[in-house]
PDB file of C-alpha atoms in Angstrom:
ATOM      1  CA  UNK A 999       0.000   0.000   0.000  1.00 82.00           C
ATOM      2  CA  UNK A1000       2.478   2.207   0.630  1.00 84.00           C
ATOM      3  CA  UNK A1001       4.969   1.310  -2.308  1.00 85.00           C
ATOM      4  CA  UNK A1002       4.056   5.198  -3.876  1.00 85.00           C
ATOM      5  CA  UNK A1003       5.354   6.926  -1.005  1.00 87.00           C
ATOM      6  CA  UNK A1004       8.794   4.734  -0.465  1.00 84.00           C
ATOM      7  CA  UNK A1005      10.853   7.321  -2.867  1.00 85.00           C
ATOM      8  CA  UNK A1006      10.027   9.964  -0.555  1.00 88.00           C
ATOM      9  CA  UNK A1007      12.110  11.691   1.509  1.00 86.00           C
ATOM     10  CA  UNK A1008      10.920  10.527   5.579  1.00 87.00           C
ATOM     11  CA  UNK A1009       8.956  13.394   6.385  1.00 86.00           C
ATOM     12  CA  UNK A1010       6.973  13.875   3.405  1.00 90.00           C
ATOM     13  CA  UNK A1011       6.287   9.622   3.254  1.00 92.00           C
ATOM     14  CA  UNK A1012       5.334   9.636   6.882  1.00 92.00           C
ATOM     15  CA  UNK A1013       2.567  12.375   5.894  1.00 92.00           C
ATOM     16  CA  UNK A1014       1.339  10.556   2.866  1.00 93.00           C
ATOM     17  CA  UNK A1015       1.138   7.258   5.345  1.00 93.00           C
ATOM     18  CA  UNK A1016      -0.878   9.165   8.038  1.00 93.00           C
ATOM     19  CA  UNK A1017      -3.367  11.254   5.393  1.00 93.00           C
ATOM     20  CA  UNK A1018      -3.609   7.058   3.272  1.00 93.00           C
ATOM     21  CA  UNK A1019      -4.600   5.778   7.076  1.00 92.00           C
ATOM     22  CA  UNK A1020      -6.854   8.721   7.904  1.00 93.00           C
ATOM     23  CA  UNK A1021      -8.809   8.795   4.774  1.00 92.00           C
ATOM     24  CA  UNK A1022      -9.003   4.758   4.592  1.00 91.00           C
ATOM     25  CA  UNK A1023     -10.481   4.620   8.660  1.00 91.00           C
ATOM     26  CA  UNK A1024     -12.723   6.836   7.415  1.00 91.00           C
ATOM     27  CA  UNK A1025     -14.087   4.994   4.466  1.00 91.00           C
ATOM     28  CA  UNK A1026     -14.196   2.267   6.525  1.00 90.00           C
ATOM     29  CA  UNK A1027     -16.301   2.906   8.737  1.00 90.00           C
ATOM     30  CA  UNK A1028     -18.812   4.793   6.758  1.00 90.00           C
ATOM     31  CA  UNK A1029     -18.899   1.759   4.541  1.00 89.00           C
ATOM     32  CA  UNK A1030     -19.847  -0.474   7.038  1.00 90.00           C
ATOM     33  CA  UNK A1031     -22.688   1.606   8.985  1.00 89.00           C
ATOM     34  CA  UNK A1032     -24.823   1.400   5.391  1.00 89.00           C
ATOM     35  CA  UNK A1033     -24.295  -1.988   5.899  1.00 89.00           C
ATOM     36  CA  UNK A1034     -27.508  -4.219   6.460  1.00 89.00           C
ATOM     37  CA  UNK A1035     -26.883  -7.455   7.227  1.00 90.00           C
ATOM     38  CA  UNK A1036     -25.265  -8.972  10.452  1.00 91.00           C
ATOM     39  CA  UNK A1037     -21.770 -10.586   8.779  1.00 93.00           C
ATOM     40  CA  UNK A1038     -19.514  -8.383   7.573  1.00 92.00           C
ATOM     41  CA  UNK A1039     -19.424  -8.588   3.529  1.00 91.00           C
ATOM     42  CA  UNK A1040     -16.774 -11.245   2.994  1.00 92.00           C
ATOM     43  CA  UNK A1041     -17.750 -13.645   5.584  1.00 93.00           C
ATOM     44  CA  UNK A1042     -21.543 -13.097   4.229  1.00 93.00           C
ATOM     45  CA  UNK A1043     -20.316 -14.477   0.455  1.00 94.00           C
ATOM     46  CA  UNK A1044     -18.144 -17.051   1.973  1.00 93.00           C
ATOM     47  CA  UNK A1045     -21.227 -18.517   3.612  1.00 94.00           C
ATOM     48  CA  UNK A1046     -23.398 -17.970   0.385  1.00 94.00           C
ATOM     49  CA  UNK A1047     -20.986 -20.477  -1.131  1.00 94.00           C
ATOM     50  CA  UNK A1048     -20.886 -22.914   1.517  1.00 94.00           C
ATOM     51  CA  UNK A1049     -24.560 -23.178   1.459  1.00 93.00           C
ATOM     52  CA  UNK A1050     -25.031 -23.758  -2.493  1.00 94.00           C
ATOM     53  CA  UNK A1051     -22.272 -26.522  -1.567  1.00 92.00           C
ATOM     54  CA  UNK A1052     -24.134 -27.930   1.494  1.00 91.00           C
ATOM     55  CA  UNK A1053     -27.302 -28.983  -0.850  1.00 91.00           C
ATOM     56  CA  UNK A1054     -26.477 -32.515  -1.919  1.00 91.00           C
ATOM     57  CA  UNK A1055     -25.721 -33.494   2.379  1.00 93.00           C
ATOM     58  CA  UNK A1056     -28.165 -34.991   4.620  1.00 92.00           C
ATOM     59  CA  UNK A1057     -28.063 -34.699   8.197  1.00 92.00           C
ATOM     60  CA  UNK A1058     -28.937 -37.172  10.608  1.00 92.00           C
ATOM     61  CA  UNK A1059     -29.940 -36.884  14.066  1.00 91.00           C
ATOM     62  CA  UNK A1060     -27.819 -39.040  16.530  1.00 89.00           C
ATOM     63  CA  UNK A1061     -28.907 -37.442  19.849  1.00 86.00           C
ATOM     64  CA  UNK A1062     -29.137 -33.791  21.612  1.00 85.00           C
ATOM     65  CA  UNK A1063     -27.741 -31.467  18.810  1.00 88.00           C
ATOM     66  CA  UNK A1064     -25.822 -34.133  17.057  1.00 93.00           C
ATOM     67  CA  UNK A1065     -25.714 -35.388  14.031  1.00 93.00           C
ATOM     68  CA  UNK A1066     -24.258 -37.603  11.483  1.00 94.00           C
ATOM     69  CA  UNK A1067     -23.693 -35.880   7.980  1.00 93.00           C
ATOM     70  CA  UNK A1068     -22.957 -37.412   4.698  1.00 92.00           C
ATOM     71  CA  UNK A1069     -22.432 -36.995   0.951  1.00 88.00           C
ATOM     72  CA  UNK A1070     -21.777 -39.365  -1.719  1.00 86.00           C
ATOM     73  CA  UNK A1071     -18.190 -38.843  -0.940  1.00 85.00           C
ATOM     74  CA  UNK A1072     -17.461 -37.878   2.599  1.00 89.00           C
ATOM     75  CA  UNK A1073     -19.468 -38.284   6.326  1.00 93.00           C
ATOM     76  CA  UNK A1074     -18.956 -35.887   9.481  1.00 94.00           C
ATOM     77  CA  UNK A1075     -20.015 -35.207  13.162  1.00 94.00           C
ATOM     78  CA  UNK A1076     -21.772 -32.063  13.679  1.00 94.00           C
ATOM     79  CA  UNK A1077     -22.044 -30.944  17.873  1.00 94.00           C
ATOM     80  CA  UNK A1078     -24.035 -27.979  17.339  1.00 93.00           C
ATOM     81  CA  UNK A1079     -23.771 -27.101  20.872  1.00 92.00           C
ATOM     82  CA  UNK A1080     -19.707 -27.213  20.389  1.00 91.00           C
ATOM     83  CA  UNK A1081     -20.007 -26.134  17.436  1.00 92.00           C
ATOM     84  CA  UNK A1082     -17.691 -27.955  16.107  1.00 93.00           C
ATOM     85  CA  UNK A1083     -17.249 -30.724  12.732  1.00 94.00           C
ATOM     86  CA  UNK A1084     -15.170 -33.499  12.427  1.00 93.00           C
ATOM     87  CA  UNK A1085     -13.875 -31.811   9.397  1.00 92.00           C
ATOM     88  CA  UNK A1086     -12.452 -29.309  11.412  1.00 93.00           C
ATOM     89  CA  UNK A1087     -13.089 -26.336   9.067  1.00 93.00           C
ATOM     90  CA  UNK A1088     -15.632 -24.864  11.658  1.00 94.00           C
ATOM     91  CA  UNK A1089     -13.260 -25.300  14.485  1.00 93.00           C
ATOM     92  CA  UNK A1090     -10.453 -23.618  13.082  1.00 93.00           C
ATOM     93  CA  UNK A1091     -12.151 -20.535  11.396  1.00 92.00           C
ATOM     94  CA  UNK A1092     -15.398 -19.848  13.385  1.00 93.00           C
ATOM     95  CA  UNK A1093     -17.711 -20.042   9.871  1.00 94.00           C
ATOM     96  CA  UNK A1094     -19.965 -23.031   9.960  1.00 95.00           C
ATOM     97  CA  UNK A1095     -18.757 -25.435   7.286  1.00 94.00           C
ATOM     98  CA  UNK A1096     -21.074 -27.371   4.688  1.00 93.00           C
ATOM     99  CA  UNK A1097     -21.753 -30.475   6.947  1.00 94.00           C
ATOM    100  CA  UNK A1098     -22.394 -27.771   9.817  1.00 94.00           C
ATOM    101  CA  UNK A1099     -24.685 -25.725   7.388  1.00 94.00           C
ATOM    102  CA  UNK A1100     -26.696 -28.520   6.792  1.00 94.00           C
ATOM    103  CA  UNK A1101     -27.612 -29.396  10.522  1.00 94.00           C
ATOM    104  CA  UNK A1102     -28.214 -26.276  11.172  1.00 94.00           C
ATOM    105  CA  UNK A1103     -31.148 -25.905   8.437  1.00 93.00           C
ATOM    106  CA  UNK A1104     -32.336 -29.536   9.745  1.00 92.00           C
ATOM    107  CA  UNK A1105     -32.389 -28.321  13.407  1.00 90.00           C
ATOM    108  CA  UNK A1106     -34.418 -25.159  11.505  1.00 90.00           C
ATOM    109  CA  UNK A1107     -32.090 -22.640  12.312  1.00 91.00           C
ATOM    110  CA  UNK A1108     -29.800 -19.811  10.412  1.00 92.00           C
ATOM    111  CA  UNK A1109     -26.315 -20.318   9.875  1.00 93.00           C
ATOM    112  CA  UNK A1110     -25.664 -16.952  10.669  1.00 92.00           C
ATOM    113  CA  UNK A1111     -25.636 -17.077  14.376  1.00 92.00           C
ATOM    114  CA  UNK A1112     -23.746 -19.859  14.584  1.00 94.00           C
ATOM    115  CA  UNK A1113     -20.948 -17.553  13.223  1.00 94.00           C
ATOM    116  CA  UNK A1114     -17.852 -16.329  15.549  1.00 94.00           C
ATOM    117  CA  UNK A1115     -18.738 -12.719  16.928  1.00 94.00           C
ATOM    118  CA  UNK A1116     -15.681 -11.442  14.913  1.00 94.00           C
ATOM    119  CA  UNK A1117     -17.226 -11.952  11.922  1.00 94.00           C
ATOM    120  CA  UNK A1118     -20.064  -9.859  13.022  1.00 94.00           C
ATOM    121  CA  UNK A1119     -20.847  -6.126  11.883  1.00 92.00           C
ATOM    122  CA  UNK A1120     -21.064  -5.022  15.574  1.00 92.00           C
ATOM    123  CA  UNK A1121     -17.047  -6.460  15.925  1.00 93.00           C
ATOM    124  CA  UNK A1122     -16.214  -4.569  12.860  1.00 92.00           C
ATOM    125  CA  UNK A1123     -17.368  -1.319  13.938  1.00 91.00           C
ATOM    126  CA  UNK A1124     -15.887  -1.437  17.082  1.00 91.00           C
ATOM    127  CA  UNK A1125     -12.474  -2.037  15.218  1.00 89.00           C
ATOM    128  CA  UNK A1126     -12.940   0.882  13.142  1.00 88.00           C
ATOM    129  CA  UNK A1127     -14.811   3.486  15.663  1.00 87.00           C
ATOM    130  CA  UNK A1128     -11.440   5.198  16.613  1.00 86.00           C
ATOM    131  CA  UNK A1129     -10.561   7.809  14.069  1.00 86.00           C
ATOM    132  CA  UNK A1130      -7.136   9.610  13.421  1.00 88.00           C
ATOM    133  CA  UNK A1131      -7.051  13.145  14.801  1.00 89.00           C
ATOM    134  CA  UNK A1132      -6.583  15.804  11.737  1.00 89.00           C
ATOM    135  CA  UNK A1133      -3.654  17.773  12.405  1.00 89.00           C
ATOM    136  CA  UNK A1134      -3.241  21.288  11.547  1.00 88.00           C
ATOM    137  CA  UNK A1135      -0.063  22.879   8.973  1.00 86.00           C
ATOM    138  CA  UNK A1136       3.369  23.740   9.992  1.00 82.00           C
ATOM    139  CA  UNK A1137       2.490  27.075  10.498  1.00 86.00           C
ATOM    140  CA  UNK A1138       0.521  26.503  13.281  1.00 87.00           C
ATOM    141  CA  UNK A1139       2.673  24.571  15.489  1.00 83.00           C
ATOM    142  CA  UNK A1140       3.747  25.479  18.270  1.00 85.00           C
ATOM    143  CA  UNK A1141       7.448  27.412  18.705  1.00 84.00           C
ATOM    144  CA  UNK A1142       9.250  25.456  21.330  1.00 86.00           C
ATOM    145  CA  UNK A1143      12.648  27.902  20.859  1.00 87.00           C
ATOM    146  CA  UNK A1144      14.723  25.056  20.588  1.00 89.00           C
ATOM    147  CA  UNK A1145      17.091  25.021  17.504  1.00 88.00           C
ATOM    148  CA  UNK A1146      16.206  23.360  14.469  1.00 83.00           C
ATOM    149  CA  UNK A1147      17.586  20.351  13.533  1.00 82.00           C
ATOM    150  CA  UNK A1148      19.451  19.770  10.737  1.00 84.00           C
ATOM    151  CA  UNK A1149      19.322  17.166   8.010  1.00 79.00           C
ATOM    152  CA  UNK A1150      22.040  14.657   7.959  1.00 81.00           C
ATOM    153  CA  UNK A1151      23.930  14.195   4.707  1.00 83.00           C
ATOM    154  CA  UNK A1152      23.131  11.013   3.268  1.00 79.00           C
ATOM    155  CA  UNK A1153      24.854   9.919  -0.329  1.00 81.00           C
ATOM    156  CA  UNK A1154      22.857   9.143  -2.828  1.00 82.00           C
ATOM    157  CA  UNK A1155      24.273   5.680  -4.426  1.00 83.00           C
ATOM    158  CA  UNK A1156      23.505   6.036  -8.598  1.00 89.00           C
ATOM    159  CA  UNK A1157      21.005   4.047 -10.088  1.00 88.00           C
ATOM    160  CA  UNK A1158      16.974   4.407  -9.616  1.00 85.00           C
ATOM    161  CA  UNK A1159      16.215   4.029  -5.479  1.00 78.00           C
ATOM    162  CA  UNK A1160      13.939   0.977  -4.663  1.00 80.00           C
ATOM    163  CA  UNK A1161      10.693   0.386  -4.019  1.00 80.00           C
ATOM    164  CA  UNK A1162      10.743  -3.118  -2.471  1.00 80.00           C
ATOM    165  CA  UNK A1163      11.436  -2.957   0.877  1.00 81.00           C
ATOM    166  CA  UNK A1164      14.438  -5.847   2.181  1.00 83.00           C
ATOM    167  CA  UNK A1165      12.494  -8.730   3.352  1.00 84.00           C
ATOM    168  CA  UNK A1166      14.133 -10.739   6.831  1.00 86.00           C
ATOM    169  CA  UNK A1167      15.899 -13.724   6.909  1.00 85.00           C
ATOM    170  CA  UNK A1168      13.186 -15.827   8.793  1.00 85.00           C
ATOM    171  CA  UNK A1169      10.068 -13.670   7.032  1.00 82.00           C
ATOM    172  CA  UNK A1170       8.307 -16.400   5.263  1.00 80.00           C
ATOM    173  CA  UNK A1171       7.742 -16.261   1.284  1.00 77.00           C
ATOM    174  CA  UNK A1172       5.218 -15.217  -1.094  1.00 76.00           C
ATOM    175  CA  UNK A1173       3.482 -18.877  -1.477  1.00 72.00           C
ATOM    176  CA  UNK A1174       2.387 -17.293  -4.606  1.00 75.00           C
ATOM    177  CA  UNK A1175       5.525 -16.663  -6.085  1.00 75.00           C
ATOM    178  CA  UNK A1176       7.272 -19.550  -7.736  1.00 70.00           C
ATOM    179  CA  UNK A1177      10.830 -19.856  -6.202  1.00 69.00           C
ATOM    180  CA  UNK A1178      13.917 -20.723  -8.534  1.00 69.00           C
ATOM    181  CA  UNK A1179      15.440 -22.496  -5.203  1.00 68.00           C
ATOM    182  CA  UNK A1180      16.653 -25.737  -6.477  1.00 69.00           C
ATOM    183  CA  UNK A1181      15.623 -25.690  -9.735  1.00 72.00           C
ATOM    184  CA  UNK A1182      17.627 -27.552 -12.714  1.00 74.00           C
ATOM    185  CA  UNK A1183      19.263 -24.994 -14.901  1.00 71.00           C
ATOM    186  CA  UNK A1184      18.790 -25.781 -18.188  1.00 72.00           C
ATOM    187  CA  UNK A1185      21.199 -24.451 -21.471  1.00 64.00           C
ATOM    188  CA  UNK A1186      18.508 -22.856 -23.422  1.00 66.00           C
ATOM    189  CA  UNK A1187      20.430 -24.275 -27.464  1.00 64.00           C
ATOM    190  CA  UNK A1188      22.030 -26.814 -26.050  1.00 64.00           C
ATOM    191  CA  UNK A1189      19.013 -28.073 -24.114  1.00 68.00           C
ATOM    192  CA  UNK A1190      21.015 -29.929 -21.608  1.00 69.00           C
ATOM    193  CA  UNK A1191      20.810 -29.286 -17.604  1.00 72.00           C
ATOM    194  CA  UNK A1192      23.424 -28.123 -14.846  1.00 67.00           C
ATOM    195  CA  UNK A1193      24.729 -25.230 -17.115  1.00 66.00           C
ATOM    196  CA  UNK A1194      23.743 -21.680 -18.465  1.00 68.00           C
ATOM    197  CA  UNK A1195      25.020 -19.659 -21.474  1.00 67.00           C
ATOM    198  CA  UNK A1196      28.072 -18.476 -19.605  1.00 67.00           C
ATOM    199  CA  UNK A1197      29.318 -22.105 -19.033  1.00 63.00           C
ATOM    200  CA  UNK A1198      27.859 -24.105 -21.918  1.00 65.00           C
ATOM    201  CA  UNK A1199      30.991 -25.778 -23.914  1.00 62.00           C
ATOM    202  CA  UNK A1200      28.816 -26.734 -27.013  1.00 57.00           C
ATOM    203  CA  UNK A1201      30.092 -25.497 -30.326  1.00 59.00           C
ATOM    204  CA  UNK A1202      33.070 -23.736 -28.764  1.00 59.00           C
ATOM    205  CA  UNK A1203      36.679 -24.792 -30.296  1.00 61.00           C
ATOM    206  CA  UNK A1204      40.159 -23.259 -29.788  1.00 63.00           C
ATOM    207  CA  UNK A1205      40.816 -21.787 -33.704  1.00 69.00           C
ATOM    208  CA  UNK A1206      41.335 -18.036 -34.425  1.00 75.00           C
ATOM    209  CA  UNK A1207      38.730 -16.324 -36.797  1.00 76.00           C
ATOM    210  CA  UNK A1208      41.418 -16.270 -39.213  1.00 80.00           C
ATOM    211  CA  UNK A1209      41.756 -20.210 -39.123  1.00 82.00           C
ATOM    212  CA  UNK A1210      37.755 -20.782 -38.797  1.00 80.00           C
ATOM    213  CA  UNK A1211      37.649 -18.279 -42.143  1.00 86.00           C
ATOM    214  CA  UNK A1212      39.871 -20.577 -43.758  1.00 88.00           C
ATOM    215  CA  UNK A1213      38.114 -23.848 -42.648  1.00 85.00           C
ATOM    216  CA  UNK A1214      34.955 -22.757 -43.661  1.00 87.00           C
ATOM    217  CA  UNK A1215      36.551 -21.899 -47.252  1.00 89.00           C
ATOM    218  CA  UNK A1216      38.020 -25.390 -47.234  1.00 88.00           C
ATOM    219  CA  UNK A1217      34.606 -26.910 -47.178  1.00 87.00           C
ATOM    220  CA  UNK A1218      33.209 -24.918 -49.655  1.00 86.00           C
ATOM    221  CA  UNK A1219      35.212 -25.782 -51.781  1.00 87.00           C
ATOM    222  CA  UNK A1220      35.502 -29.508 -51.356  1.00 86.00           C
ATOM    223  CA  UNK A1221      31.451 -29.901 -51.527  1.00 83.00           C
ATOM    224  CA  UNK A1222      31.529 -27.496 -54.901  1.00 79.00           C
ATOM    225  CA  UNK A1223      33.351 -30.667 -56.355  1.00 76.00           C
ATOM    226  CA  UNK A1224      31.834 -33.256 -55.166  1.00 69.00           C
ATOM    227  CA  UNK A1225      28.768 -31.997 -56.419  1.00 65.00           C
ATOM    228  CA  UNK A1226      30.280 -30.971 -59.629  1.00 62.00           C
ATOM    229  CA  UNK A1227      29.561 -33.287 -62.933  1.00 59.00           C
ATOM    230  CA  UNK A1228      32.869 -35.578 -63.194  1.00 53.00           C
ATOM    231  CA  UNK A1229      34.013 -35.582 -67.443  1.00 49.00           C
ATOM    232  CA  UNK A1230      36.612 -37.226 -69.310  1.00 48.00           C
ATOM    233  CA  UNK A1231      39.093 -34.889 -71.331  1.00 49.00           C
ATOM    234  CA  UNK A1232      38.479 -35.453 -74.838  1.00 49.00           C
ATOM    235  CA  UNK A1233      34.712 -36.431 -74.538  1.00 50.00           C
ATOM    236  CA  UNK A1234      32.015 -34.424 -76.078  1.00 49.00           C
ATOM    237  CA  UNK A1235      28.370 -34.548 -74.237  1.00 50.00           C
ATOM    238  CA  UNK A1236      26.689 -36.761 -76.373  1.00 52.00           C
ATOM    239  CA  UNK A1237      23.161 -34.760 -78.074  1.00 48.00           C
ATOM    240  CA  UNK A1238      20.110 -35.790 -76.942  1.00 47.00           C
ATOM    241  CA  UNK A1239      17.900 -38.165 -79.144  1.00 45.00           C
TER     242      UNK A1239
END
């Protein structure tokens, strides 16, 4: 979010931060007070899916609030007063899972409020009720009399600064990124592995231009006579009948 402001100098990229943060708390939170429903909008279409996906499962009732749920393909335990699946998708993210979904319509009930209370609208605006405090220009700060400070000379190395900011050593990858870690190098002419350009051997030989030159030259001229007509001296080409 912030890669615009990176090639700023410190003060003027802190400001751009604070007035990006300001204006998106703001948005924010106005967003979500026209809001209707009681799951916040991601969470709502995430559960939208799941039902479509719950249709072909039956539930079965085993005893208080439990049931047995199966497919064509697959069979759960649903403890709706646990809330929790054997699949474990409901445990682990707080949004009932298709099994789940499906007990909960048999037991004639909403998924809805069977959904963790951070999912819920009232969580979200409690998140986003604190708001950044405007903050007026530089000529209306206050003059403490101290003396200003100065900027520190920093060189400036050549070359276009960067954007990307210099990841840690233990900061885990992007999962979406494939990684060349490990991966066979492979000679893109010579089509064989465990060499590039640089260090590919094929087609290289120790002669001098001068003696390739002549080489080449050699060869012309020995396959100009082979594929020249061979005549006897003396003999006329007979004429044709």
């Amino acid at each position: 979010m912030i890669l615009k402001s990176r090639d700023k100098p410190i003060l003027a990229m802190l400001e751009w931060i604070r007035v990006r943060l300001m204006t998106r708390l703001y948005a924010k939170k106005e967003g979500i007070e026209k809001y209707a429903r009681k799951l916040c909008p991601s969470i709502q279409d995430k559960l939208e899916k799941l039902k479509v996906e719950s249709r072909p499962f039956s539930a079965t009732p085993v005893g208080s609030f439990l049931y047995e749920v199966a497919s064509q393909y697959e069979r759960h335990v649903v403890d709706l007063v646990k809330k929790t699946c054997s699949c474990r998708y409901w445990d682990l993210n707080g949004i009932p899972c298709k099994d789940a979904i499906t007990t909960i319509y048999t037991n004639i009930d909403i998924p809805e409020a069977y959904t963790h209370p951070c999912y819920h609208k009232e969580t979200y605006m409690e998140i986003y009720k604190e708001v950044l405090p405007p903050m007026p220009g530089q000529l209306e700060w206050v003059e403490t009399g101290q003396p200003a400070p100065l900027a520190l000379h920093i060189y400036k190395p050549p070359g276009r600064p960067p954007k990307q900011r210099k990841t840690a050593l233990d900061e885990p990858k992007n999962p979406y990124k494939a990684s060349r870690l490990n991966r066979p190098v492979k000679r893109g002419k010579s089509k064989k592995k465990g060499h590039n350009s640089r260090g590919c051997k094929a087609g290289i030989t120790r002669e001098t231009p001068w003696q390739r030159r002549l080489r080449l030259e050699r060869e012309k001229t020995a396959r100009g006579s082979v594929l020249a007509p061979s005549t006897k001296s003396g003999s006329a080409p007979q004429a044709a009948p």
